[in-house]
Amino acid sequence: MAEQNTGPLLLPILGDQLTRDLASLRGRTKDDTVILMMEVWDEATYVKHHKQKIVLIFSAMRHFAAELRDAGWTVDYVELTDPDNAGSFTGEVARAIERYDPRAVHIVEAGEWRVQQQIEEWPDKFDCEVEILPDDRFVSSIAEFREWAEDRETLRMEFFYREMRRKTGLLMDGDKPEGGEWNYDAENRKPPKEGLEAPQRPLFEPDEITQECIDLVAERFADHFGSLDSFRWPVTRDQAEKAADAFFAERLECFGPYQDAMVHGQDDLFHSMLSTSLNLGLLDPLELCQRAEQAYKEGKAPLNSVEGFIRQIIGWREYVRGFYWLQMPHLQRANALNAQRGLPEFFWTGDTDMRCLADCIRSTRDNAHAHHIQRLMVLGNFCLIAGISPREVQDWYLVVYADAYEWVELPNVAAMVLYADGGELASKPYAASGNYINKMSNYCADCAYSVSKKTGEGACPFNALYWHFMHRHRDTLESNHRIGRIYSNWDRMDEDRREDYLNSAESFLETLTPADKSWARQA
Ligand code: FAD
Ligand code: DLZ
Ligand code: SF4
């Protein structure tokens, strides 16, 4: 008879699973469990992440390991510089199995398809029982989303969101939405008024652990994009809670109305800046939504702000995750508009006279963050209308933002911004001319280009690119009822005007220098 393995349970915890009641930890006894956390070269370099993103993840992992140890758990933490580090999750779990001879390995499924593929090989690879547990830190499970999506002709966030409202009971008045409407987006598009300023969000000075990570990244990842000087992210649950407290007390009230506004040099405005903590697992999405609802009930924030915030989390965040797992792996290769142009060099250097893009890229470089409308309507819109290749745009977004994990980045980039999925997620491409940016920001006033000039020397490039985009995709877009009428405007222009637009766009596109690809991927 085979001897029963009485070894401990081995629980690998990944860098974005920093949650105290993670499914694999729940109900375990501390004295026969070894938690394994691994800093591995493969994860740190599969794209050349922004320096702040690596510091954030390593520092949050090290703090989390220290908290677990303080709470009495045994944590085996493998640092990147460990000379025996195998460089990959699979290699490190294999080494840990040799060290501990565990009776089983229990792991929560990975957030990203790439990593999940590796984990699914473990039962065959390792001579040890492996159990993969569902990640229940979301309101909707992947299976629930699949069921919702099945047999639907179109997948729209709005309808999924209503289901999530009913499921959570958030902002519900019986079976009706609070205030009579499901969605108050129409009240959330206020342009920034002169002198609009938001209170400063809490900034967390690097402690000793974070400083060690900063030094490590400065030395080992010197050729990665981004500045380390301004690293002020929350790296523990306590700090993330403080960041959330400040948001609810000081910025939620104006979050709704100014959600789409952009102000030069005011990088965060009234946004929560909580995505990094949410995605690491330091904050619970449902708890945040309940706090927002409480603020509404106590009369501290208006319904449009609270509904807007809740929609971003139980609507968009949940929806893109379900969409990702439904569409992988082909979403990575989707290119419905056959966009082939290389990403311009200035996305890495910020060296462009287009003030809107330069400011968003500066914020991205300095803070590893840009807010939603900057990502969607400035950076994303440019990539869409200039016809930049989805793979190159995906790599850029995955590299540059501290909150970027493929499950949330890819649907936003490929489907929401680039329409590369042919309209599965978005009902139309979010293409816009300079007019939109001018209305929603103060960028244009001091730009080298003139937003009111449509074509020729000194004209805002977004204007001609917009029509160039519409013209070159007419066959695909004209039948879309949300876009079709735009072609009547185009057709009403006289021929010379149309030629002017197309020539201006072509001349501009010729000036773009494609980026060196080594910025995004390991050579
Ligand atoms: P807030 O404006 O305060 O919103 C509150 C929360 O809602 C966010 O923290 C986030 O968790 C959630 N949320 C809002 N919009 C979205 C959305 N479209 N999809 C998913 N969650 C959303 N978000 C990421 O977390 N990681 C990414 O890699 C990422 N890539 C993006 C790429 C593009 C092209 C676009 C258009 C959006 C992307 N987003 C991404 C969504 C959004 O821009 C960020 O979540 C947001 O800017 C984070 O800042 P915040 O916490 O201040 O957000
Ligand atoms: C993004 C990232 C980086 C840079 N490094 C690590 C790491 O060294 N160890 C780790 O556990 N996780 C890291 N991560 C986050 C992982 O890529 C993340 O856990 C997976 O994307 C989940 O699918
Ligand atoms: Fe951007 Fe055009 Fe405005 Fe300049 S004029 S800031 S390029 S939208």
PDB file of N, CA, C and O and ligand atoms in Angstrom, residues 13-17 37-41 43-46 49 53-54 57-58 61 80 89 110-116 404-407, ligand 2:
ATOM      1  N   ILE A  13       0.646  31.919  -4.062  1.00  0.00           N
ATOM      2  CA  ILE A  13      -0.195  33.123  -4.196  1.00  0.00           C
ATOM      3  C   ILE A  13       0.489  34.050  -5.196  1.00  0.00           C
ATOM      4  O   ILE A  13       1.661  34.417  -5.018  1.00  0.00           O
ATOM      5  N   LEU A  14      -0.242  34.408  -6.248  1.00  0.00           N
ATOM      6  CA  LEU A  14       0.347  35.231  -7.318  1.00  0.00           C
ATOM      7  C   LEU A  14       0.291  36.714  -6.942  1.00  0.00           C
ATOM      8  O   LEU A  14      -0.443  37.116  -6.033  1.00  0.00           O
ATOM      9  N   GLY A  15       1.032  37.496  -7.703  1.00  0.00           N
ATOM     10  CA  GLY A  15       1.214  38.911  -7.383  1.00  0.00           C
ATOM     11  C   GLY A  15      -0.054  39.742  -7.371  1.00  0.00           C
ATOM     12  O   GLY A  15      -0.096  40.813  -6.756  1.00  0.00           O
ATOM     13  N   ASP A  16      -1.106  39.281  -8.043  1.00  0.00           N
ATOM     14  CA  ASP A  16      -2.360  40.045  -8.009  1.00  0.00           C
ATOM     15  C   ASP A  16      -3.424  39.298  -7.188  1.00  0.00           C
ATOM     16  O   ASP A  16      -4.612  39.444  -7.420  1.00  0.00           O
ATOM     17  N   GLN A  17      -2.932  38.504  -6.234  1.00  0.00           N
ATOM     18  CA  GLN A  17      -3.867  37.745  -5.367  1.00  0.00           C
ATOM     19  C   GLN A  17      -3.617  38.089  -3.897  1.00  0.00           C
ATOM     20  O   GLN A  17      -3.662  37.226  -3.033  1.00  0.00           O
ATOM     21  N   MET A  37       5.276  32.564  -2.320  1.00  0.00           N
ATOM     22  CA  MET A  37       5.175  33.763  -3.164  1.00  0.00           C
ATOM     23  C   MET A  37       6.485  33.902  -3.942  1.00  0.00           C
ATOM     24  O   MET A  37       7.558  33.663  -3.396  1.00  0.00           O
ATOM     25  N   MET A  38       6.350  34.290  -5.224  1.00  0.00           N
ATOM     26  CA  MET A  38       7.514  34.203  -6.104  1.00  0.00           C
ATOM     27  C   MET A  38       7.670  35.463  -6.937  1.00  0.00           C
ATOM     28  O   MET A  38       6.760  35.835  -7.669  1.00  0.00           O
ATOM     29  N   GLU A  39       8.828  36.110  -6.826  1.00  0.00           N
ATOM     30  CA  GLU A  39       9.171  37.169  -7.788  1.00  0.00           C
ATOM     31  C   GLU A  39       9.909  36.463  -8.914  1.00  0.00           C
ATOM     32  O   GLU A  39      10.961  35.863  -8.653  1.00  0.00           O
ATOM     33  N   VAL A  40       9.335  36.482 -10.101  1.00  0.00           N
ATOM     34  CA  VAL A  40       9.982  35.712 -11.176  1.00  0.00           C
ATOM     35  C   VAL A  40      10.235  36.572 -12.408  1.00  0.00           C
ATOM     36  O   VAL A  40       9.443  37.445 -12.761  1.00  0.00           O
ATOM     37  N   TRP A  41      11.341  36.277 -13.026  1.00  0.00           N
ATOM     38  CA  TRP A  41      11.813  37.054 -14.164  1.00  0.00           C
ATOM     39  C   TRP A  41      10.801  37.020 -15.321  1.00  0.00           C
ATOM     40  O   TRP A  41      10.545  38.027 -15.963  1.00  0.00           O
ATOM     41  N   GLU A  43       7.568  36.887 -15.324  1.00  0.00           N
ATOM     42  CA  GLU A  43       6.440  37.814 -15.122  1.00  0.00           C
ATOM     43  C   GLU A  43       6.890  39.261 -15.214  1.00  0.00           C
ATOM     44  O   GLU A  43       6.159  40.118 -15.687  1.00  0.00           O
ATOM     45  N   ALA A  44       8.091  39.501 -14.740  1.00  0.00           N
ATOM     46  CA  ALA A  44       8.582  40.877 -14.725  1.00  0.00           C
ATOM     47  C   ALA A  44       8.974  41.362 -16.112  1.00  0.00           C
ATOM     48  O   ALA A  44       9.130  42.561 -16.327  1.00  0.00           O
ATOM     49  N   THR A  45       9.108  40.420 -17.069  1.00  0.00           N
ATOM     50  CA  THR A  45       9.638  40.841 -18.382  1.00  0.00           C
ATOM     51  C   THR A  45       8.852  40.336 -19.592  1.00  0.00           C
ATOM     52  O   THR A  45       9.296  40.530 -20.706  1.00  0.00           O
ATOM     53  N   TYR A  46       7.687  39.668 -19.405  1.00  0.00           N
ATOM     54  CA  TYR A  46       6.994  39.182 -20.616  1.00  0.00           C
ATOM     55  C   TYR A  46       6.589  40.355 -21.499  1.00  0.00           C
ATOM     56  O   TYR A  46       6.487  40.242 -22.711  1.00  0.00           O
ATOM     57  N   HIS A  49       7.354  46.029 -18.459  1.00  0.00           N
ATOM     58  CA  HIS A  49       6.465  46.858 -17.640  1.00  0.00           C
ATOM     59  C   HIS A  49       7.117  48.178 -17.214  1.00  0.00           C
ATOM     60  O   HIS A  49       8.327  48.222 -16.944  1.00  0.00           O
ATOM     61  N   LYS A  53       5.282  49.924 -12.076  1.00  0.00           N
ATOM     62  CA  LYS A  53       4.394  48.761 -11.973  1.00  0.00           C
ATOM     63  C   LYS A  53       5.139  47.603 -11.296  1.00  0.00           C
ATOM     64  O   LYS A  53       4.569  46.907 -10.440  1.00  0.00           O
ATOM     65  N   ILE A  54       6.409  47.423 -11.642  1.00  0.00           N
ATOM     66  CA  ILE A  54       7.176  46.323 -11.025  1.00  0.00           C
ATOM     67  C   ILE A  54       7.407  46.631  -9.545  1.00  0.00           C
ATOM     68  O   ILE A  54       7.235  45.757  -8.688  1.00  0.00           O
ATOM     69  N   ILE A  57       4.137  45.984  -7.606  1.00  0.00           N
ATOM     70  CA  ILE A  57       3.789  44.578  -7.395  1.00  0.00           C
ATOM     71  C   ILE A  57       4.756  43.911  -6.411  1.00  0.00           C
ATOM     72  O   ILE A  57       4.334  43.233  -5.471  1.00  0.00           O
ATOM     73  N   PHE A  58       6.055  44.146  -6.589  1.00  0.00           N
ATOM     74  CA  PHE A  58       7.035  43.524  -5.666  1.00  0.00           C
ATOM     75  C   PHE A  58       6.834  44.051  -4.244  1.00  0.00           C
ATOM     76  O   PHE A  58       6.852  43.297  -3.272  1.00  0.00           O
ATOM     77  N   MET A  61       3.673  42.684  -2.756  1.00  0.00           N
ATOM     78  CA  MET A  61       3.861  41.259  -2.437  1.00  0.00           C
ATOM     79  C   MET A  61       4.682  41.102  -1.150  1.00  0.00           C
ATOM     80  O   MET A  61       4.351  40.302  -0.281  1.00  0.00           O
ATOM     81  N   LEU A  80      13.520  37.955  -6.390  1.00  0.00           N
ATOM     82  CA  LEU A  80      14.018  37.918  -7.774  1.00  0.00           C
ATOM     83  C   LEU A  80      15.515  37.607  -7.820  1.00  0.00           C
ATOM     84  O   LEU A  80      15.986  36.914  -8.718  1.00  0.00           O
ATOM     85  N   PHE A  89       6.842  30.773 -12.735  1.00  0.00           N
ATOM     86  CA  PHE A  89       5.947  30.209 -11.727  1.00  0.00           C
ATOM     87  C   PHE A  89       6.107  28.682 -11.683  1.00  0.00           C
ATOM     88  O   PHE A  89       6.248  28.082 -10.620  1.00  0.00           O
ATOM     89  N   ALA A 110      -5.593  31.946 -12.332  1.00  0.00           N
ATOM     90  CA  ALA A 110      -4.888  33.190 -12.644  1.00  0.00           C
ATOM     91  C   ALA A 110      -5.829  34.197 -13.288  1.00  0.00           C
ATOM     92  O   ALA A 110      -6.806  33.819 -13.940  1.00  0.00           O
ATOM     93  N   GLY A 111      -5.505  35.469 -13.130  1.00  0.00           N
ATOM     94  CA  GLY A 111      -6.292  36.523 -13.777  1.00  0.00           C
ATOM     95  C   GLY A 111      -6.077  36.536 -15.280  1.00  0.00           C
ATOM     96  O   GLY A 111      -6.950  36.947 -16.037  1.00  0.00           O
ATOM     97  N   GLU A 112      -4.902  36.092 -15.692  1.00  0.00           N
ATOM     98  CA  GLU A 112      -4.556  36.190 -17.110  1.00  0.00           C
ATOM     99  C   GLU A 112      -4.500  34.816 -17.768  1.00  0.00           C
ATOM    100  O   GLU A 112      -3.991  33.854 -17.177  1.00  0.00           O
ATOM    101  N   TRP A 113      -4.952  34.771 -18.978  1.00  0.00           N
ATOM    102  CA  TRP A 113      -5.011  33.541 -19.767  1.00  0.00           C
ATOM    103  C   TRP A 113      -3.626  32.898 -19.883  1.00  0.00           C
ATOM    104  O   TRP A 113      -3.470  31.696 -19.696  1.00  0.00           O
ATOM    105  N   ARG A 114      -2.630  33.746 -20.175  1.00  0.00           N
ATOM    106  CA  ARG A 114      -1.245  33.277 -20.335  1.00  0.00           C
ATOM    107  C   ARG A 114      -0.784  32.455 -19.123  1.00  0.00           C
ATOM    108  O   ARG A 114      -0.225  31.369 -19.261  1.00  0.00           O
ATOM    109  N   VAL A 115      -1.056  32.975 -17.925  1.00  0.00           N
ATOM    110  CA  VAL A 115      -0.612  32.296 -16.703  1.00  0.00           C
ATOM    111  C   VAL A 115      -1.500  31.078 -16.424  1.00  0.00           C
ATOM    112  O   VAL A 115      -1.030  30.019 -16.009  1.00  0.00           O
ATOM    113  N   GLN A 116      -2.785  31.213 -16.705  1.00  0.00           N
ATOM    114  CA  GLN A 116      -3.707  30.094 -16.477  1.00  0.00           C
ATOM    115  C   GLN A 116      -3.305  28.878 -17.331  1.00  0.00           C
ATOM    116  O   GLN A 116      -3.412  27.739 -16.889  1.00  0.00           O
ATOM    117  N   ALA A 404      -2.297  47.664 -15.053  1.00  0.00           N
ATOM    118  CA  ALA A 404      -2.553  46.866 -16.261  1.00  0.00           C
ATOM    119  C   ALA A 404      -2.278  45.374 -16.080  1.00  0.00           C
ATOM    120  O   ALA A 404      -1.151  44.964 -15.797  1.00  0.00           O
ATOM    121  N   TYR A 405      -3.330  44.604 -16.210  1.00  0.00           N
ATOM    122  CA  TYR A 405      -3.254  43.140 -16.319  1.00  0.00           C
ATOM    123  C   TYR A 405      -4.063  42.814 -17.561  1.00  0.00           C
ATOM    124  O   TYR A 405      -5.071  43.478 -17.826  1.00  0.00           O
ATOM    125  N   GLU A 406      -3.673  41.778 -18.265  1.00  0.00           N
ATOM    126  CA  GLU A 406      -4.292  41.576 -19.573  1.00  0.00           C
ATOM    127  C   GLU A 406      -5.807  41.428 -19.513  1.00  0.00           C
ATOM    128  O   GLU A 406      -6.517  41.873 -20.409  1.00  0.00           O
ATOM    129  N   TRP A 407      -6.346  40.832 -18.426  1.00  0.00           N
ATOM    130  CA  TRP A 407      -7.797  40.582 -18.386  1.00  0.00           C
ATOM    131  C   TRP A 407      -8.590  41.888 -18.446  1.00  0.00           C
ATOM    132  O   TRP A 407      -9.719  41.907 -18.933  1.00  0.00           O
TER     133      TRP A 407
HETATM  134  C1  DLZ B   2       2.892  41.763 -13.270  1.00  0.00           C
HETATM  135  C2  DLZ B   2       3.709  40.922 -12.355  1.00  0.00           C
HETATM  136  C3  DLZ B   2       5.086  41.123 -12.267  1.00  0.00           C
HETATM  137  C4  DLZ B   2       5.754  42.264 -12.916  1.00  0.00           C
HETATM  138  N1  DLZ B   2       5.858  40.314 -11.530  1.00  0.00           N
HETATM  139  C5  DLZ B   2       5.292  39.317 -10.819  1.00  0.00           C
HETATM  140  C6  DLZ B   2       6.076  38.410 -10.048  1.00  0.00           C
HETATM  141  O1  DLZ B   2       7.289  38.455 -10.045  1.00  0.00           O
HETATM  142  N2  DLZ B   2       5.433  37.485  -9.314  1.00  0.00           N
HETATM  143  C7  DLZ B   2       4.076  37.370  -9.316  1.00  0.00           C
HETATM  144  O2  DLZ B   2       3.554  36.524  -8.590  1.00  0.00           O
HETATM  145  N3  DLZ B   2       3.333  38.155 -10.087  1.00  0.00           N
HETATM  146  C8  DLZ B   2       3.901  39.125 -10.827  1.00  0.00           C
HETATM  147  N4  DLZ B   2       3.141  39.920 -11.617  1.00  0.00           N
HETATM  148  C9  DLZ B   2       1.708  39.703 -11.637  1.00  0.00           C
HETATM  149  C10 DLZ B   2       1.394  38.470 -12.430  1.00  0.00           C
HETATM  150  O3  DLZ B   2       1.756  38.670 -13.766  1.00  0.00           O
HETATM  151  C11 DLZ B   2      -0.076  38.196 -12.217  1.00  0.00           C
HETATM  152  O4  DLZ B   2      -0.242  37.564 -11.003  1.00  0.00           O
HETATM  153  C12 DLZ B   2      -0.623  37.389 -13.283  1.00  0.00           C
HETATM  154  O5  DLZ B   2      -0.848  38.292 -14.302  1.00  0.00           O
HETATM  155  C13 DLZ B   2      -1.913  36.702 -12.967  1.00  0.00           C
HETATM  156  O6  DLZ B   2      -2.440  36.121 -14.087  1.00  0.00           O
END
